[in-house]
Amino acid sequence: MQPRSRSVQARRCAALPRLGRLRAPSPRPVATLPAPMSAISDPSAPLAPRVRFAPSPTGYFHVGGARTALFNWLLARRLGGRFVLRIEDTDRERSDPAWTEGILSALTWLGITWDEGPFFQSERRHLYDAAAKRLFAEGRAYACDCSPEAVRARTEQRATPGYDGFCRDRGLAFERGRALRYRVPDEGMTVVHDLVRGDVEFQNATIEDFVIVKSNGDPLFVLAVVVDDLDMAITHVIRAEEHLPTTPKAVLLWDALADGRPLPAFAHVPVLVNERRQKLSKRRDRVAVEDYRALGYLPEAMVNYLALLGWSPADGREVLSREEMIEEFRLEDVLRSPAFFDERRLLHFNGLYLRGLSQAEFIEHARPFLQGEHVPWAPGRFDASVFAALAPLVQERAGTLGEVPGLVAFLFVEPFEPDADAFAKAISSDVGAGPILQATIAALESVEFSPAALRQAIEEVAERAGRKLGKAQAPIRVATMGRATGLPLFESLEALGRERTLERLKVALGRLGSL
RNA sequence: GGCCCCAUCGUCUAGAGGCCAAGGACACCACCCUCUCAAGGUGGAGACACGGGUUCGAAUCCCGUUGGGGCUGCCA
C-alpha cells in the first residue's frame, strides 16, 4: 500500500466539488486473517467511520494527546462518523478520576466533542474477563506463575529478550495469583497495515508471549483495547506512534476474538517532541493543555496550530477555521516524522486569532483575566468601562489574554509604583527628564484631556526641550504608566484622567529631586 | 542489546522523477510606517544528513551508512 499515492487521488477528487466527500474511505486493511468486506452487515458502515480517543487518566492532559484527539475528531467529522471517548483506567494504581476531569474539561475547551461516552474501562471488567476466559479455554492463552523477577533473571541469561515461554506447556489452571499470557505463534509474521506508514511487518518470533491479564486479575490494556474496539465497532484506530510496537499484539488478539470481523484501519501519527526531540512527557515538559488555557491562549488558535503539526491541507493554507479543517483533513496526508511543539509559533497563531476577534468578543474573552482571582490590582479596583475604552489598543498588542492585565495595570493598581529599571533608565539617568516632567505638569494643568489635545501639548513640550516626540514621551510614559513600553501614551493618559496623571508626574519629579 | 519508525531552512512544512538555481509560515536581521511597544509592509540570510545505485534526468525510487526517536512493564 502506498499511502502517499492515494492522497494524490484524494487531492484530485477534492478539486471536484462534492466528489471529495463521496470518495471511498480508506481501504480496510486486513492482517493475518483476510476478512471480506461483506463482513460488515451495515451497508452504511464504510461511509460512517467510528473512531475513538482513549486516554489514560494518569496525569494531566498534554498537547500531544490533544493533537491525537483532534485528528480523530477531524476524521469523524469529515466522514460523518462517530467519535467515541473511552477512558482507559485499567491500571488502578495510577488512574485518578481527577485526571479524567482534566481530560474532559480540556477537550470541551478545545471544542473536541464526543458523540459517545465517556466509557470507563473500569466499568467494563466483565467483558475483559469473558474474553480472557475464552482465550484460555481455546488454548490461545495460558496461565503463568512466573514472578517478574524470575522472568527477568532468566531473560538476562538469554540472547533473545522477552518472556521465554516457561509456562507455555505446564498446563497451569487459570486462577488468582497467576497471569494469563497470549500464546504467540513461533513462526510467520504479522503485518500492520497503517494508513500513515504503509505496511509494517513484525516477525512473530520477535514477539514474546505477552501478558493479557495480571496476576491480580486485572486485564492489561492490550486486551482491554481490543475487546473494546471490537465491542464499540471501531473502524479507525488513530493514535500516537508509540503504540505501533504493540499493534501486532492487538492484531493477534483481534484475530482470536473478532470471529472474522475485519480489523480496524490503523493510523499511527507521529509523536510531538520537545526541543531535544524527545517524546513530549508529562513529567519533563510543561505542556498541559490547561496551562495554555490559563496563560490566555484561545482554543481556536490552539486547535489550528495543533492541526498543522504533522498535517497540512492540500492548498498550503495555514490559518484554517474548524470547518475548513474538517473539509480538508485527510489521514493520508499526515506526515510520518515527529514534530516539535513550538510555543513561538503557537503564540503567532494566538495573536492572529486574538486580533481576529470583534471588540466585544475580545472584551468578553479578556474578562476572566481581568476580574478573576489572580489580578494584579485590589478587588473592586477594576473599571470595565475604562478598560473597554482602551480595549482595541490592548487587543492589537496582546499575544495572549494573560498579557492583558499587564498592559492596563497602570489604570487600576493603587498605590502606583513605576518599574524600577524603567524609572532608572528613562528618568533618573536622563538629565533632560526633570525639565520635561516639569513642563508637562504645567502644560497638562489646563489642557483638555483628549488624545489629540494631549498630543499637541506634549509635542510642544518636546519641541521646547529640543527633542523628538518619541524621546520626550519616555519619561512621561514611565512616570504615568510605569513601563517603558505599552499602550499609546495619549489614549492612556486620557483614560487615567487629569488628576492621577498630574499626581504621578509630580511624584516622579519629586522622587527625581530627592535623589 | 533486540524489534520498529523517521530524516527538506533553527522550527512547522510544500514537494508525489523534469514545472526546483527547492516555495510558504514562525523565529531572526535590515528598512518603511510610527508618540513607545506591537500590528502591518518591503527586503535579506537560511535546508534536500552522507554514500552508492536505478534513470536521459533524483529532494522525490532502491540499497547501505550515519543520526534521531519509539517500544522493549503483570504502564497506557
XYZ file of C-alpha atoms (C1' of nucleotides) in Angstrom:
591
model
C 0.000 0.000 0.000
C 1.291 3.422 -0.865
C -0.410 5.972 1.320
C 1.038 8.927 -0.478
C -0.173 7.803 -3.844
C -3.679 7.589 -2.515
C -3.516 11.089 -1.340
C -2.856 12.239 -4.854
C -6.160 10.758 -5.695
C -7.676 12.462 -2.708
C -6.493 15.848 -3.812
C -7.704 15.448 -7.321
C -11.064 14.393 -6.043
C -11.175 17.316 -3.699
C -10.759 19.609 -6.659
C -14.083 18.406 -7.967
C -16.865 19.876 -5.908
C -18.589 17.418 -3.611
C -16.791 14.441 -5.064
C -14.119 14.615 -2.420
C -16.573 13.766 0.243
C -18.025 10.888 -1.640
C -14.655 9.369 -2.159
C -14.489 5.849 -0.852
C -12.995 5.519 2.586
C -9.528 4.220 3.050
C -9.200 0.570 2.120
C -9.836 -1.569 5.129
C -6.575 -3.251 5.970
C -6.610 -6.840 6.958
C -3.941 -8.572 8.959
C -3.056 -12.208 9.124
C -6.600 -13.271 8.502
C -8.119 -11.611 5.471
C -11.706 -10.692 6.113
C -14.138 -9.870 3.350
C -15.796 -6.500 3.146
C -19.106 -8.285 3.341
C -18.382 -8.971 6.957
C -19.816 -5.550 7.627
C -23.517 -6.030 7.937
C -24.477 -2.383 7.924
C -24.038 -1.153 4.358
C -23.527 2.395 5.537
C -20.699 1.374 7.832
C -17.805 2.072 5.476
C -19.020 5.617 4.999
C -19.562 6.244 8.674
C -16.325 5.562 10.476
C -16.248 5.094 14.206
C -13.110 6.444 15.810
C -12.118 6.536 19.412
C -9.862 8.602 21.570
C -8.683 6.559 24.516
C -6.557 8.467 27.007
C -5.455 7.025 30.302
C -6.117 9.261 33.301
C -2.650 9.039 34.769
C -1.527 12.627 34.500
C -2.551 15.966 33.146
C -3.733 16.160 29.597
C -0.978 17.332 27.301
C -0.906 18.828 23.861
C 0.207 15.595 22.225
C -2.938 13.889 23.400
C -4.955 16.863 22.259
C -3.445 16.589 18.788
C -4.279 12.887 18.590
C -7.825 13.605 19.751
C -8.106 16.352 17.171
C -7.060 14.102 14.288
C -9.627 11.527 15.367
C -12.258 14.200 15.658
C -11.470 15.745 12.281
C -11.719 12.391 10.552
C -15.016 11.573 12.224
C -16.471 14.954 11.359
C -15.290 14.896 7.804
C -16.722 11.491 7.053
C -19.851 11.875 9.119
C -18.692 9.305 11.615
C -18.816 8.956 15.367
C -16.201 9.973 17.884
C -16.107 7.716 20.909
C -14.391 8.774 24.111
C -13.044 5.970 26.220
C -11.108 6.345 29.443
C -8.506 3.630 29.786
C -8.277 3.265 33.526
C -7.420 -0.403 33.820
C -4.361 0.465 35.873
C -5.991 1.108 39.221
C -2.701 2.109 40.780
C -2.074 5.055 38.536
C -5.511 6.181 37.420
C -7.247 9.030 39.177
C -10.716 10.494 38.497
C -9.227 13.945 38.893
C -7.172 13.397 35.758
C -10.286 12.272 33.924
C -11.950 15.542 34.863
C -9.000 17.401 33.433
C -9.175 15.496 30.165
C -12.881 16.120 29.750
C -12.627 19.804 30.500
C -9.662 20.272 28.196
C -11.400 18.507 25.324
C -14.506 20.563 25.915
C -12.491 23.753 25.957
C -10.883 22.806 22.650
C -14.277 22.087 21.147
C -13.433 18.450 20.576
C -16.814 16.998 21.296
C -17.552 13.319 21.645
C -20.575 11.516 20.312
C -20.438 8.547 22.662
C -19.045 8.070 26.126
C -17.054 8.685 28.091
C -16.842 4.987 28.676
C -14.697 3.725 31.506
C -12.809 0.505 31.176
C -13.010 0.085 34.918
C -16.755 -0.416 34.456
C -16.413 -2.959 31.688
C -14.411 -5.535 33.515
C -16.863 -8.378 32.722
C -16.107 -8.067 29.013
C -12.382 -8.469 29.507
C -12.880 -11.334 31.895
C -15.065 -13.122 29.380
C -12.542 -12.600 26.590
C -9.721 -13.847 28.789
C -11.713 -16.901 29.759
C -12.400 -17.639 26.130
C -8.788 -17.284 25.065
C -7.748 -19.580 27.864
C -10.448 -22.134 27.048
C -9.422 -22.163 23.406
C -5.815 -22.707 24.312
C -4.732 -19.378 22.845
C -3.632 -18.150 26.223
C -2.099 -19.903 29.175
C -1.641 -19.275 32.857
C 1.769 -18.273 34.124
C 3.016 -18.124 37.682
C 6.466 -16.801 36.978
C 7.325 -13.796 39.107
C 8.540 -10.750 37.210
C 11.874 -11.190 38.959
C 12.189 -14.766 37.755
C 11.357 -13.770 34.197
C 13.897 -11.003 34.292
C 16.560 -13.282 35.727
C 16.075 -15.855 33.002
C 15.934 -13.250 30.279
C 19.319 -11.898 31.273
C 20.822 -15.324 30.659
C 19.493 -15.480 27.134
C 20.297 -13.659 23.961
C 16.699 -13.020 22.984
C 14.724 -10.555 25.043
C 11.283 -11.036 26.499
C 9.446 -13.851 28.174
C 10.879 -17.277 27.439
C 7.658 -19.283 27.369
C 8.488 -21.091 30.577
C 4.823 -21.821 31.426
C 3.633 -22.433 27.902
C 3.137 -26.128 28.259
C 2.849 -26.535 32.003
C -0.930 -26.714 31.786
C -1.446 -24.433 34.765
C -5.034 -23.655 35.727
C -6.152 -20.039 35.284
C -6.672 -18.776 38.777
C -5.989 -15.829 41.035
C -2.305 -15.211 41.533
C -1.432 -16.275 38.010
C -1.105 -14.067 34.993
C -2.527 -15.015 31.643
C -0.203 -14.900 28.659
C -1.080 -14.999 24.994
C 0.480 -17.847 23.059
C 2.154 -16.046 20.145
C 2.839 -18.189 17.074
C 6.503 -19.096 16.746
C 6.530 -18.633 13.034
C 5.074 -16.371 10.424
C 4.697 -12.648 10.518
C 2.062 -10.199 11.475
C 1.560 -7.242 9.204
C 0.102 -3.966 10.361
C -1.417 -2.032 7.513
C -1.031 1.544 8.532
C -2.687 4.435 6.752
C 0.186 6.729 7.634
C 3.150 4.374 7.407
C 2.177 1.700 4.944
C 2.769 -1.948 5.781
C 4.834 -2.632 8.872
C 5.977 -6.218 9.272
C 6.737 -7.979 12.525
C 8.195 -11.472 12.713
C 6.100 -13.387 15.195
C 9.270 -14.925 16.578
C 10.251 -11.489 17.872
C 7.014 -11.081 19.801
C 7.038 -12.576 23.264
C 4.109 -14.339 24.906
C 2.706 -11.157 26.368
C 0.593 -10.806 29.472
C -3.087 -10.088 28.893
C -4.343 -10.497 32.461
C -2.336 -9.512 35.503
C -1.910 -11.949 38.369
C -4.311 -9.807 40.407
C -6.979 -10.480 37.822
C -6.956 -7.061 36.163
C -6.831 -7.008 32.372
C -3.926 -5.407 30.579
C -4.520 -2.589 28.132
C -3.684 -4.719 25.071
C -6.592 -6.986 25.864
C -8.967 -4.260 27.015
C -8.284 -2.174 23.932
C -9.037 -4.996 21.538
C -12.155 -6.085 23.386
C -13.458 -2.527 23.446
C -12.574 -1.678 19.874
C -14.441 -4.795 18.858
C -17.383 -4.110 21.128
C -17.596 -0.491 20.061
C -17.240 -1.385 16.379
C -14.289 0.932 15.937
C -13.252 1.291 12.297
C -10.213 3.562 12.595
C -7.609 3.400 15.314
C -5.779 6.702 15.173
C -3.200 7.009 17.910
C 0.348 8.064 18.591
C 3.299 6.287 17.029
C 4.448 4.948 20.379
C 1.655 2.379 20.094
C 2.974 0.909 16.865
C 5.136 -1.784 18.526
C 2.143 -3.175 20.441
C -0.102 -3.200 17.416
C 0.889 -6.668 16.176
C -0.176 -7.984 19.567
C -3.521 -6.281 19.135
C -3.825 -7.762 15.653
C -3.153 -11.239 17.041
C -5.796 -10.763 19.721
C -8.226 -9.356 17.231
C -7.859 -12.405 15.043
C -8.536 -14.587 18.057
C -11.568 -12.679 19.290
C -13.216 -10.989 16.321
C -14.922 -14.013 14.798
C -13.983 -12.774 11.383
C -14.953 -9.166 11.810
C -12.493 -7.006 9.885
C -9.669 -5.276 11.617
C -9.941 -1.523 12.057
C -7.743 0.667 9.909
C -4.675 1.748 11.829
C -3.064 5.144 11.612
C -0.072 5.831 13.808
C 0.555 9.521 13.843
C 3.955 10.926 14.734
C 4.616 11.955 18.286
C 5.142 15.537 19.356
C 8.623 16.202 20.662
C 10.409 18.735 22.844
C 13.432 20.833 21.884
C 15.653 17.831 22.458
C 13.477 15.868 20.069
C 12.228 13.510 22.709
C 8.615 12.496 23.004
C 6.665 15.056 24.987
C 6.408 13.843 28.533
C 4.095 14.894 31.296
C 6.981 14.908 33.716
C 9.694 16.553 31.652
C 7.815 19.062 29.620
C 5.364 21.650 30.779
C 2.784 21.194 28.068
C -0.549 20.727 29.806
C -3.462 21.970 27.766
C -4.855 23.553 30.921
C -1.693 25.596 31.309
C -2.109 27.131 27.893
C -5.696 27.894 28.702
C -4.615 29.616 31.898
C -1.982 31.602 30.026
C -4.664 33.019 27.791
C -4.414 31.073 24.587
C -7.592 30.773 22.574
C -8.867 27.275 21.872
C -9.280 28.088 18.197
C -5.645 29.130 17.940
C -4.523 26.000 19.770
C -6.605 23.776 17.521
C -5.366 25.489 14.387
C -1.759 25.205 15.486
C -2.104 21.601 16.602
C -3.729 20.581 13.321
C -0.664 21.829 11.459
C 1.696 19.604 13.417
C 2.175 16.652 11.116
C -0.523 17.651 8.696
C -1.134 20.381 6.188
C -4.011 20.990 3.813
C -3.535 20.431 0.118
C -3.584 24.114 -0.726
C -0.992 25.106 1.845
C -3.186 27.499 3.808
C -2.185 27.843 7.429
C -4.997 29.748 9.020
C -7.981 27.455 8.883
C -11.355 27.560 10.529
C -12.632 24.432 12.151
C -14.945 23.875 9.191
C -12.109 24.262 6.722
C -10.011 21.781 8.653
C -12.830 19.279 8.625
C -13.267 19.778 4.917
C -9.575 19.397 4.135
C -8.423 16.757 6.567
C -7.055 13.559 5.063
C -5.389 10.899 7.133
C -3.305 10.043 4.100
C -1.730 13.493 4.213
C -0.448 13.045 7.745
C 3.338 13.073 7.899
C 5.468 10.347 9.401
C 8.148 12.313 11.195
C 7.869 13.806 14.687
C 7.093 17.484 15.090
C 8.453 19.902 17.635
C 5.824 21.712 19.668
C 6.961 25.281 19.115
C 5.436 27.767 21.524
C 6.640 30.692 19.417
C 4.544 29.569 16.532
C 1.590 28.901 18.791
C 1.954 32.446 20.063
C 1.867 33.725 16.500
C -1.388 31.910 15.839
C -2.821 33.153 19.100
C -2.079 36.740 18.165
C -3.757 36.211 14.824
C -6.885 34.828 16.434
C -6.902 37.439 19.164
C -6.797 40.232 16.632
C -9.453 38.494 14.594
C -11.942 38.806 17.439
C -14.544 41.555 17.379
C -14.058 44.156 20.060
C -16.965 42.779 22.066
C -15.628 39.251 21.784
C -12.212 40.364 22.863
C -13.569 42.084 25.933
C -15.608 39.034 26.767
C -12.611 36.724 26.402
C -10.421 39.028 28.470
C -12.932 39.308 31.303
C -11.780 36.247 33.292
C -8.238 37.535 33.156
C -9.267 40.958 34.429
C -11.841 40.045 37.008
C -10.654 36.653 38.118
C -8.720 35.547 41.140
C -5.208 36.449 40.148
C -5.418 40.042 39.001
C -2.586 42.414 39.918
C -4.900 45.030 41.436
C -7.072 45.052 44.545
C -10.516 43.543 44.067
C -13.024 46.152 43.017
C -10.443 48.461 41.505
C -11.159 47.275 38.000
C -13.371 49.514 35.906
C -14.870 47.744 32.909
C -15.772 50.927 31.078
C -12.258 52.305 31.371
C -10.908 49.035 30.027
C -13.425 48.987 27.207
C -12.249 52.378 26.034
C -8.718 51.084 25.641
C -9.609 47.571 24.549
C -8.863 47.964 20.825
C -5.362 49.166 21.613
C -4.867 46.278 24.011
C -6.176 43.757 21.506
C -3.629 44.909 18.948
C -0.747 44.291 21.313
C -1.576 41.239 23.385
C -0.102 37.933 22.330
C -2.154 36.104 24.918
C -5.046 37.080 27.125
C -2.686 36.605 30.023
C -0.743 39.645 28.857
C -3.794 41.869 29.040
C -3.700 42.724 32.762
C -0.098 43.855 32.486
C -0.963 46.286 29.725
C -3.670 48.042 31.743
C -2.363 47.573 35.277
C -1.331 51.249 35.460
C -5.012 52.165 35.427
C -6.088 50.022 38.334
C -3.155 49.294 40.619
C -3.009 51.640 43.598
C -0.736 52.728 45.063
C 1.014 53.181 41.768
C 4.658 52.142 41.589
C 6.642 52.523 38.385
C 9.006 49.785 37.354
C 12.362 50.499 38.993
C 14.506 49.673 35.966
C 12.355 51.718 33.640
C 12.408 54.632 36.079
C 16.180 54.493 36.387
C 16.680 54.390 32.652
C 14.102 56.891 31.432
C 14.104 59.327 34.334
C 16.946 59.056 36.863
C 19.711 58.747 34.313
C 18.235 61.195 31.825
C 19.251 64.766 32.672
C 16.513 66.106 30.442
C 13.775 64.186 32.189
C 13.244 66.660 35.037
C 12.560 69.662 32.853
C 10.259 67.617 30.649
C 8.243 66.375 33.595
C 8.107 69.920 34.933
C 6.924 71.318 31.628
C 4.416 68.544 31.150
C 2.879 69.179 34.541
C 2.470 72.820 33.667
C 1.020 72.020 30.267
C -1.456 69.436 31.480
C -2.907 71.559 34.234
C -5.316 73.126 31.839
C -5.282 71.171 28.613
C -8.294 69.191 27.502
C -7.768 65.502 28.243
C -8.306 64.144 24.761
C -5.669 62.259 22.765
C -5.393 64.997 20.194
C -5.060 67.824 22.701
C -2.671 65.845 24.863
C -0.555 65.089 21.872
C -0.380 68.705 20.877
C 0.556 69.789 24.394
C 3.275 67.199 24.743
C 4.596 67.906 21.265
C 5.098 71.480 22.372
C 6.895 70.300 25.488
C 9.117 68.159 23.309
C 9.861 70.951 20.946
C 10.894 73.315 23.711
C 13.100 70.569 25.128
C 14.652 70.119 21.719
C 13.585 66.502 21.437
C 11.603 64.401 19.098
C 8.273 63.327 20.438
C 9.402 59.724 20.754
C 12.249 60.723 23.046
C 10.243 63.199 25.033
C 7.414 60.863 25.875
C 9.663 58.272 27.512
C 9.928 59.904 30.950
C 6.251 60.848 30.858
C 5.312 57.288 29.990
C 7.347 55.767 32.781
C 6.106 58.327 35.307
C 2.455 57.726 34.484
C 2.269 54.194 33.106
C 5.186 52.682 34.970
C 6.753 50.950 31.985
C 8.899 51.934 29.050
C 6.657 50.192 26.544
C 2.966 49.576 26.238
C -0.222 51.216 25.115
C -0.073 54.514 23.201
C 0.564 57.343 25.639
C -2.150 59.865 24.807
C -5.073 57.475 24.913
C -3.642 56.057 28.116
C -3.445 59.463 29.785
C -6.967 60.224 28.726
C -8.089 57.041 30.444
C -6.017 57.775 33.514
C -7.510 61.240 33.875
C -6.038 64.601 34.707
C -5.901 64.190 38.444
C -3.994 60.927 38.543
C -1.774 61.900 35.636
C -0.642 65.079 37.321
C -0.194 63.385 40.654
C 2.053 60.723 39.146
C 4.088 63.256 37.235
C 4.627 65.219 40.439
C 5.564 62.171 42.431
C 8.102 61.199 39.778
C 9.517 64.701 39.710
C 9.719 64.770 43.484
C 11.481 61.454 43.555
C 13.945 62.780 40.982
C 14.604 65.863 43.026
C 15.267 63.937 46.204
C 17.825 61.689 44.594
C 21.405 -5.126 23.124
C 16.644 -6.622 20.260
C 12.277 -5.041 17.400
C 10.124 -0.933 14.903
C 9.694 4.088 12.988
C 11.778 8.531 10.988
C 15.247 12.058 8.094
C 13.843 19.302 3.173
C 15.994 26.175 6.167
C 16.900 26.892 13.735
C 11.251 25.381 13.806
C 6.425 23.842 11.250
C 6.055 22.496 6.321
C 5.323 22.484 0.279
C 7.377 18.854 -2.839
C 4.498 12.598 -5.496
C 11.147 11.607 -11.317
C 11.832 17.021 -15.396
C 7.394 22.846 -13.715
C 13.152 23.237 -8.023
C 19.390 27.803 -9.463
C 13.784 23.913 -3.619
C 8.181 27.533 -2.340
C 5.399 29.318 2.169
C 4.932 30.269 7.508
C 7.221 31.095 12.613
C 11.625 32.859 14.613
C 15.938 36.039 13.199
C 18.241 40.583 10.612
C 17.526 45.314 7.860
C 14.426 49.061 6.127
C 9.478 51.506 5.829
C 5.331 53.070 8.822
C 5.289 55.128 13.729
C 4.459 59.004 20.407
C 6.925 53.667 22.993
C 5.722 48.666 22.118
C 3.054 45.937 18.956
C 0.449 45.241 14.352
C 1.250 45.980 9.112
C 4.502 46.487 4.617
C 9.189 45.556 1.839
C 13.734 43.085 1.531
C 17.582 39.578 3.486
C 20.107 35.377 5.494
C 18.792 30.239 5.994
C 17.609 23.292 4.127
C 17.159 18.393 0.474
C 22.177 14.079 6.572
C 26.038 11.065 3.798
C 27.446 7.273 0.156
C 26.178 4.099 -3.629
C 22.792 2.625 -7.283
C 18.211 2.933 -10.988
C 17.236 6.735 -14.834
C 18.464 10.795 -20.406
C 17.133 13.229 -15.673
C 16.581 12.034 -8.327
C 14.762 16.294 -2.739
C 11.425 12.619 -4.953
C 12.554 5.415 -6.406
C 16.069 1.277 -4.345
C 20.218 -0.245 -1.071
C 23.639 0.943 2.627
C 25.786 4.262 6.317
C 25.093 7.895 9.880
C 21.952 10.424 13.033
C 17.408 10.897 15.844
C 13.189 8.688 18.031
C 9.661 4.938 19.925
C 8.941 0.260 22.200
C 11.365 -3.435 24.885
C 6.378 -3.320 32.310
C 1.810 -8.209 35.394
C 2.005 1.027 32.485
C -1.080 3.130 28.560
